[in-house]
Amino acid sequence: MSTRRKDRRPPKPPGRPRLLSEEVEARLVAASRTGVAVELAAEMAGISRTTFLRWMARGRAEIEAREDGEPPEEEEAQYAALYEKVRTARATAAARAMANIRRVADGGIVTKVTTRKFRDSVTGDIVEETVEDRTSPDWRADAWYLERQHREHYGKDAVVAVEITGLGGPAEGGEDEQHVDLAALAERLDKSLFSVEYPPELEDGSVVDAEIVN
């Protein structure tokens, strides 16, 4: 039998109003749907953070017990329902936030719409023209996503692993040992990985136009 369920609190005295009411549950779910922190969601519902977390723990324990094949406990049903609703609400908030981040990264968000009317010089008709200003793609949104979702590769503490063939052993096709200048290699890696170098003519501004040739 599963041991995941936690010890239950003693039943409340008869006649005492139940703290987890439909109104409190609705406030918790609505706050969670916005993506606010657990503590703020609890404040918006008028309860303490500890109480909210305890309810969620009981709900999770009940759901896990059911998944293990144990019969449902009627007194824990309200906490199980709360846990599922809050979990879904927070996942919805995360998905919405992620969609907004993708929009910023891709660009194309309309920021301004300008409409003007003028008379066509050829036909004499009144022509209406609408111009939209849109945002440019923002690489920082992609960087934010990679840093948090793929921290092991793109996080601030990620380690760049470099494999140096021939280090400490004979070079391919020869008997001589291949020596590697680690200091020079580190300098080259630093320039290639963490900086962008431009030709001198671009740095000093002498080039004002250019053509891209495939």
Short mmCIF file of C-alpha atoms in Angstrom, two decimals:
data_model
loop_
_atom_site.label_atom_id
_atom_site.label_comp_id
_atom_site.label_asym_id
_atom_site.label_seq_id
_atom_site.Cartn_x
_atom_site.Cartn_y
_atom_site.Cartn_z
CA MET A 1 0.00 0.00 0.00
CA SER A 2 1.26 3.47 -0.83
CA THR A 3 2.68 5.59 1.97
CA ARG A 4 2.48 8.85 0.05
CA ARG A 5 -0.50 10.22 1.91
CA LYS A 6 0.42 12.48 4.76
CA ASP A 7 -1.10 12.36 8.21
CA ARG A 8 -4.43 14.13 8.34
CA ARG A 9 -5.10 17.05 10.61
CA PRO A 10 -7.67 16.48 13.37
CA PRO A 11 -11.22 17.26 12.23
CA LYS A 12 -12.45 20.74 12.95
CA PRO A 13 -15.10 21.27 15.61
CA PRO A 14 -18.68 20.95 14.34
CA GLY A 15 -20.21 24.19 13.14
CA ARG A 16 -16.89 25.90 12.41
CA PRO A 17 -16.93 27.46 8.90
CA ARG A 18 -14.71 25.70 6.37
CA LEU A 19 -11.79 27.83 5.23
CA LEU A 20 -11.59 26.27 1.76
CA SER A 21 -14.81 27.67 0.37
CA GLU A 22 -15.85 27.94 -3.27
CA GLU A 23 -15.00 31.65 -3.22
CA VAL A 24 -11.51 31.06 -1.85
CA GLU A 25 -10.90 28.31 -4.39
CA ALA A 26 -12.05 30.58 -7.23
CA ARG A 27 -9.69 33.35 -6.08
CA LEU A 28 -6.75 30.96 -5.85
CA VAL A 29 -7.38 29.59 -9.34
CA ALA A 30 -7.90 33.05 -10.85
CA ALA A 31 -4.70 34.37 -9.24
CA SER A 32 -2.74 31.31 -10.36
CA ARG A 33 -3.98 31.81 -13.91
CA THR A 34 -2.22 35.19 -13.98
CA GLY A 35 1.08 33.55 -13.05
CA VAL A 36 1.69 35.37 -9.77
CA ALA A 37 3.79 33.80 -7.02
CA VAL A 38 2.17 31.36 -4.60
CA GLU A 39 2.42 33.83 -1.72
CA LEU A 40 0.62 36.53 -3.70
CA ALA A 41 -2.07 34.11 -4.83
CA ALA A 42 -2.68 33.21 -1.19
CA GLU A 43 -2.91 36.88 -0.20
CA MET A 44 -5.42 37.54 -2.97
CA ALA A 45 -7.54 34.69 -1.60
CA GLY A 46 -7.27 35.93 1.98
CA ILE A 47 -5.31 32.98 3.37
CA SER A 48 -1.74 32.37 4.43
CA ARG A 49 0.97 30.95 2.19
CA THR A 50 1.38 28.04 4.62
CA THR A 51 -2.30 27.15 4.40
CA PHE A 52 -2.24 27.26 0.60
CA LEU A 53 0.82 25.02 0.39
CA ARG A 54 -0.69 22.59 2.89
CA TRP A 55 -3.85 22.31 0.81
CA MET A 56 -1.81 21.73 -2.32
CA ALA A 57 0.27 19.06 -0.58
CA ARG A 58 -2.86 17.23 0.55
CA GLY A 59 -4.33 17.43 -2.93
CA ARG A 60 -1.18 16.08 -4.53
CA ALA A 61 -0.96 13.26 -1.99
CA GLU A 62 -4.58 12.29 -2.69
CA ILE A 63 -4.08 12.26 -6.46
CA GLU A 64 -0.89 10.20 -6.20
CA ALA A 65 -2.62 7.76 -3.89
CA ARG A 66 -5.44 7.32 -6.40
CA GLU A 67 -2.91 6.76 -9.16
CA ASP A 68 -1.38 4.02 -7.01
CA GLY A 69 -4.74 2.25 -6.94
CA GLU A 70 -5.99 3.34 -3.53
CA PRO A 71 -9.69 4.19 -3.15
CA PRO A 72 -10.52 7.91 -3.05
CA GLU A 73 -10.98 9.56 0.34
CA GLU A 74 -14.04 11.75 0.31
CA GLU A 75 -12.63 14.30 2.76
CA GLU A 76 -9.60 14.83 0.51
CA ALA A 77 -11.57 15.30 -2.72
CA GLN A 78 -11.76 19.08 -2.32
CA TYR A 79 -7.98 19.35 -1.99
CA ALA A 80 -7.40 17.08 -4.98
CA ALA A 81 -9.73 19.24 -7.07
CA LEU A 82 -7.98 22.41 -5.93
CA TYR A 83 -4.56 20.96 -6.76
CA GLU A 84 -5.59 20.00 -10.30
CA LYS A 85 -7.25 23.37 -10.98
CA VAL A 86 -4.30 25.39 -9.69
CA ARG A 87 -1.77 23.24 -11.55
CA THR A 88 -3.69 23.70 -14.80
CA ALA A 89 -4.03 27.45 -14.17
CA ARG A 90 -0.30 27.88 -13.59
CA ALA A 91 0.53 25.83 -16.67
CA THR A 92 -1.82 28.06 -18.70
CA ALA A 93 -0.04 31.16 -17.39
CA ALA A 94 3.35 29.70 -18.30
CA ALA A 95 2.19 28.81 -21.81
CA ARG A 96 0.79 32.31 -22.34
CA ALA A 97 4.03 33.91 -21.13
CA MET A 98 6.07 31.64 -23.39
CA ALA A 99 3.91 32.60 -26.37
CA ASN A 100 4.55 36.28 -25.66
CA ILE A 101 8.29 35.66 -25.44
CA ARG A 102 8.18 33.91 -28.82
CA ARG A 103 6.28 36.87 -30.31
CA VAL A 104 8.95 39.27 -29.10
CA ALA A 105 11.72 37.04 -30.40
CA ASP A 106 10.10 36.69 -33.84
CA GLY A 107 9.16 40.36 -34.13
CA GLY A 108 6.34 41.73 -36.23
CA ILE A 109 4.20 43.03 -33.36
CA VAL A 110 2.15 46.02 -34.52
CA THR A 111 3.01 49.08 -32.43
CA LYS A 112 1.43 51.85 -34.49
CA VAL A 113 -1.10 52.12 -37.30
CA THR A 114 -1.21 55.29 -39.40
CA THR A 115 -3.95 55.94 -41.95
CA ARG A 116 -3.88 58.83 -44.40
CA LYS A 117 -6.00 59.88 -47.37
CA PHE A 118 -4.79 61.62 -50.47
CA ARG A 119 -5.91 62.29 -54.02
CA ASP A 120 -4.27 60.21 -56.71
CA SER A 121 -2.53 62.57 -59.11
CA VAL A 122 -3.34 60.34 -62.09
CA THR A 123 -6.92 59.18 -61.53
CA GLY A 124 -8.08 61.95 -59.26
CA ASP A 125 -9.60 59.39 -56.87
CA ILE A 126 -9.32 59.62 -53.11
CA VAL A 127 -6.95 56.88 -51.97
CA GLU A 128 -6.63 55.62 -48.41
CA GLU A 129 -3.26 54.27 -47.28
CA THR A 130 -2.56 52.43 -44.04
CA VAL A 131 0.98 52.01 -42.70
CA GLU A 132 1.85 49.72 -39.78
CA ASP A 133 4.93 50.00 -37.59
CA ARG A 134 6.11 46.60 -36.39
CA THR A 135 8.77 45.49 -33.94
CA SER A 136 12.01 43.94 -35.14
CA PRO A 137 13.04 40.43 -34.01
CA ASP A 138 14.71 40.54 -30.60
CA TRP A 139 17.44 37.96 -30.01
CA ARG A 140 17.40 38.69 -26.27
CA ALA A 141 14.06 36.89 -25.91
CA ASP A 142 15.57 33.78 -27.48
CA ALA A 143 18.62 34.13 -25.22
CA TRP A 144 16.36 34.34 -22.17
CA TYR A 145 14.55 31.17 -23.24
CA LEU A 146 17.73 29.19 -23.91
CA GLU A 147 19.33 30.31 -20.65
CA ARG A 148 16.41 28.99 -18.60
CA GLN A 149 15.16 26.00 -20.56
CA HIS A 150 18.57 24.66 -21.60
CA ARG A 151 20.65 25.86 -18.69
CA GLU A 152 23.26 23.10 -19.02
CA HIS A 153 24.23 24.40 -22.47
CA TYR A 154 23.34 28.10 -22.45
CA GLY A 155 23.14 29.10 -18.77
CA LYS A 156 25.49 31.67 -17.30
CA ASP A 157 27.47 28.90 -15.60
CA ALA A 158 27.62 26.61 -18.64
CA VAL A 159 31.03 25.19 -19.45
CA VAL A 160 32.24 25.21 -23.04
CA ALA A 161 33.89 21.85 -23.70
CA VAL A 162 36.55 21.83 -26.42
CA GLU A 163 37.99 18.65 -27.86
CA ILE A 164 41.53 19.09 -29.14
CA THR A 165 42.56 16.30 -31.45
CA GLY A 166 46.17 15.34 -31.20
CA LEU A 167 46.70 16.89 -27.76
CA GLY A 168 49.15 14.75 -25.80
CA GLY A 169 49.56 12.22 -28.62
CA PRO A 170 51.07 11.81 -32.06
CA ALA A 171 49.60 13.84 -34.90
CA GLU A 172 47.70 12.13 -37.67
CA GLY A 173 49.93 10.78 -40.38
CA GLY A 174 53.14 11.52 -38.46
CA GLU A 175 55.34 10.40 -35.63
CA ASP A 176 56.00 13.83 -34.11
CA GLU A 177 54.02 14.91 -31.08
CA GLN A 178 51.61 17.76 -31.79
CA HIS A 179 52.07 20.65 -29.37
CA VAL A 180 49.16 23.01 -28.75
CA ASP A 181 49.54 26.54 -27.47
CA LEU A 182 46.70 26.56 -24.93
CA ALA A 183 47.02 30.28 -24.24
CA ALA A 184 46.71 31.14 -27.92
CA LEU A 185 43.81 28.70 -28.31
CA ALA A 186 41.99 30.24 -25.35
CA GLU A 187 42.43 33.70 -26.87
CA ARG A 188 41.04 32.56 -30.21
CA LEU A 189 38.08 30.88 -28.52
CA ASP A 190 37.37 34.02 -26.53
CA LYS A 191 37.25 36.08 -29.70
CA SER A 192 35.15 33.62 -31.67
CA LEU A 193 32.66 32.73 -28.93
CA PHE A 194 32.16 35.97 -27.04
CA SER A 195 32.82 38.84 -29.43
CA VAL A 196 32.03 40.07 -32.89
CA GLU A 197 34.79 41.66 -34.95
CA TYR A 198 34.07 43.92 -37.88
CA PRO A 199 36.32 44.94 -40.78
CA PRO A 200 38.10 48.28 -40.21
CA GLU A 201 36.12 49.96 -42.96
CA LEU A 202 32.90 49.21 -41.06
CA GLU A 203 34.33 50.29 -37.72
CA ASP A 204 35.35 53.72 -38.98
CA GLY A 205 32.08 54.26 -40.84
CA SER A 206 33.66 54.67 -44.28
CA VAL A 207 31.29 52.12 -45.84
CA VAL A 208 27.83 53.61 -46.17
CA ASP A 209 26.24 51.05 -48.46
CA ALA A 210 26.86 47.44 -49.35
CA GLU A 211 25.46 44.71 -51.54
CA ILE A 212 24.94 41.16 -50.36
CA VAL A 213 26.02 38.64 -52.98
CA ASN A 214 24.92 35.02 -52.63
#
